[in-house]
Coordinates of C-alpha atoms in Angstrom, one line a residue:
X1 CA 12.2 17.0 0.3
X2 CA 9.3 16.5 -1.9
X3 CA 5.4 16.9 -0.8
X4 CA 2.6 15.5 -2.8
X5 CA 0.5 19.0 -3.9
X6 CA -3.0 18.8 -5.2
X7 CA -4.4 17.4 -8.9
X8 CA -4.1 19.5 -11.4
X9 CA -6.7 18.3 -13.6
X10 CA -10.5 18.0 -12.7
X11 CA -11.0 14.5 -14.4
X12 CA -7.9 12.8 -12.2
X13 CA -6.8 9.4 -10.6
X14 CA -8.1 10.7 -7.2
X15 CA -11.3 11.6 -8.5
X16 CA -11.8 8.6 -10.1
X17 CA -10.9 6.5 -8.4
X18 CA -13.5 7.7 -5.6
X19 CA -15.8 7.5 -8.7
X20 CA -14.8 3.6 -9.3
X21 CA -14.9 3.2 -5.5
X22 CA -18.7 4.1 -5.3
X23 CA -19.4 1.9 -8.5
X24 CA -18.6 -1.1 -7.0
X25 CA -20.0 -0.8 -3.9
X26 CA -23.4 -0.3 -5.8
X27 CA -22.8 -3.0 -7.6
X28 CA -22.3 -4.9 -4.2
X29 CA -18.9 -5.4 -5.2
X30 CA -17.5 -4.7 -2.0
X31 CA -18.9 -3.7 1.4
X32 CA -20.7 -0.2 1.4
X33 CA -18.1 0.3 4.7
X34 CA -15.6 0.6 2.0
X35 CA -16.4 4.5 1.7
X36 CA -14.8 4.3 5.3
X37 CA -11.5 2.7 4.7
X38 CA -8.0 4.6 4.6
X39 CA -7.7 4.3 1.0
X40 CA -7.0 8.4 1.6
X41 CA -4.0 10.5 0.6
X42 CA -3.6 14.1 1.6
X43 CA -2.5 16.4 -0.6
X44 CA -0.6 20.0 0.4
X45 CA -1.5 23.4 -1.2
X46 CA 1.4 26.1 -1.1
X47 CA -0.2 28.1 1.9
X48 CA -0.5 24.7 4.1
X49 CA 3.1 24.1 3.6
X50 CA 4.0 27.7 4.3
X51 CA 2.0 27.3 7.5
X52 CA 3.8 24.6 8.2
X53 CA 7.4 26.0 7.5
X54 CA 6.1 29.3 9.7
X55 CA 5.9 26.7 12.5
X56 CA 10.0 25.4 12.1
X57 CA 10.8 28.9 11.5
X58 CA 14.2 29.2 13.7
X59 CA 14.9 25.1 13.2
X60 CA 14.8 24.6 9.4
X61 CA 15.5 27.5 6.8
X62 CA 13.9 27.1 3.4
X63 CA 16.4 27.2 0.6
X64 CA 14.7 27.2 -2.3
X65 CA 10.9 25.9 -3.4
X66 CA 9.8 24.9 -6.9
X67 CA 6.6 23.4 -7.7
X68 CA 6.7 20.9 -10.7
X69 CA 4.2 18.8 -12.4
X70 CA 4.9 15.0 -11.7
X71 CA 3.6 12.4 -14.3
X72 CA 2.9 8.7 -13.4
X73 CA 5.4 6.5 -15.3
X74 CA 2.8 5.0 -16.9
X75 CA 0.9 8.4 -18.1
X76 CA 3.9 9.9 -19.7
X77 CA 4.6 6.6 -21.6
X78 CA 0.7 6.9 -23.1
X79 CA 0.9 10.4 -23.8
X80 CA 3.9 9.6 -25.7
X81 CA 2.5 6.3 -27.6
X82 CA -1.3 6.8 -27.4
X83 CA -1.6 3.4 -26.6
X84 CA -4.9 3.6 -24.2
X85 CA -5.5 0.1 -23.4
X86 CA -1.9 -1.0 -22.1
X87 CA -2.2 2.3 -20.2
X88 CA -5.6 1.0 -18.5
X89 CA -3.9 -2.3 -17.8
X90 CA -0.7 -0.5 -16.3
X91 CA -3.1 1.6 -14.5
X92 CA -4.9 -1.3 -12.9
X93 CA -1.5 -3.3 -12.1
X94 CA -0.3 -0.4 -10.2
X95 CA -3.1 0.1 -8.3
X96 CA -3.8 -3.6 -7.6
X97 CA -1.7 -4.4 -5.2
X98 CA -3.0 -0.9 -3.2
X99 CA -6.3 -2.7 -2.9
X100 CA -5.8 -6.0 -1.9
X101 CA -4.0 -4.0 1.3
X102 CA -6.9 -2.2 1.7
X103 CA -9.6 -5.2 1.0
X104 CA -7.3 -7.2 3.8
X105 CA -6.8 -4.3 6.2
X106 CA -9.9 -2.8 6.6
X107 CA -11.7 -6.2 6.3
X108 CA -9.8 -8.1 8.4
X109 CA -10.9 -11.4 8.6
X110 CA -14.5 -11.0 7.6
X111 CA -13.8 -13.1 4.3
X112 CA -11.4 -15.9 2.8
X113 CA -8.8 -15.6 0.6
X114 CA -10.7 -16.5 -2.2
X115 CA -13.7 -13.7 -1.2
X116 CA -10.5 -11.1 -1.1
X117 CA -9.2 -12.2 -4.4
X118 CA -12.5 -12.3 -6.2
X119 CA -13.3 -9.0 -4.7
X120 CA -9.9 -7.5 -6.0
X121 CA -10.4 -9.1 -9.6
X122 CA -14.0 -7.8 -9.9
X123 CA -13.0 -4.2 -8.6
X124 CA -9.6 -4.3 -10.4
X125 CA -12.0 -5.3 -13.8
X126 CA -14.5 -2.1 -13.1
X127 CA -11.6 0.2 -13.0
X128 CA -10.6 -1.3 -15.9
X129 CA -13.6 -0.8 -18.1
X130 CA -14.0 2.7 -16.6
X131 CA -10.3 3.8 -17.2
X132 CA -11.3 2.8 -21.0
X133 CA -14.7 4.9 -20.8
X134 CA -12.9 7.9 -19.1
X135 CA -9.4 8.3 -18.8
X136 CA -7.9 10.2 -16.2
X137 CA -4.6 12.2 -15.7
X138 CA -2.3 10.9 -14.1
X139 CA -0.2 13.5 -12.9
X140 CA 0.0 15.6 -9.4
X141 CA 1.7 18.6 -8.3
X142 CA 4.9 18.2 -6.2
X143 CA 6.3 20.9 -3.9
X144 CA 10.2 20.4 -4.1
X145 CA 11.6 22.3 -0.8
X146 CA 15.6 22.2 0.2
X147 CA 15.9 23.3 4.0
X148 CA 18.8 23.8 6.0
X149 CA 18.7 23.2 9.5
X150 CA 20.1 25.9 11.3

């Protein structure tokens, strides 16, 4: 089983992103709720997930347990080529279909298609231009576990 583990880079998606987030909703982008909405991961640290595997203890028996660095497809591919801009647009591709969810979901009904879209373009073009200002790491910590149910 693998567990997403926290950033370990300051300047990373997850920060950014938040960073981004707050941007646009100045710029009246979209809605100030928008601080509100589940747009939210949680991220494990080694003690949480010992907690956790203190509370199977006598079910599950841990194995083994390696923590590894995980790159986004598209972050290993521009460390390799440098290439920032198709990085950026990568970037934004992935993480445009995540926000149209979100716009939809957590703004259900309050505005038509065409508000949604325009909202996702405008957003999607902010994260653009600030991916190309400051570039954030891509890459998280992942806690691989193998348990055995006894």
């Amino acid at each position: 089983m693998d567990v997403l583990g926290v950033f370990p880079d300051k300047n990373n998606y997850h920060e950014f992103l938040n960073k981004c987030f707050f941007k646009a909703m100045d710029a009246k982008i979209v809605d100030k709720r928008f601080k509100d909405f589940a747009f939210v991961q949680y991220y494990w640290t080694k003690e949480q997930l010992d907690e956790v595997l203190l509370d199977f203890e006598g079910r599950f028996r841990l194995v083994s347990y390696k923590d590894v660095i995980v790159n986004m497809p598209q972050y290993s591919e521009y460390l390799e080529d440098q290439n920032l801009e198709k990085f950026a647009r990568n970037f934004v591709l992935f993480m445009e279909k995540a926000l149209d969810f979100a716009l939809r979901f957590n703004f259900k009904q309050k505005y038509t298609d065409s508000e949604y879209v325009d909202m996702n373009k405008k957003l999607c073009e902010l994260i653009y231009d600030e991916f190309i200002r400051e570039t954030p790491t891509a890459r998280i910590y992942s806690h691989h576990l193998v348990l055995e149910k006894y």
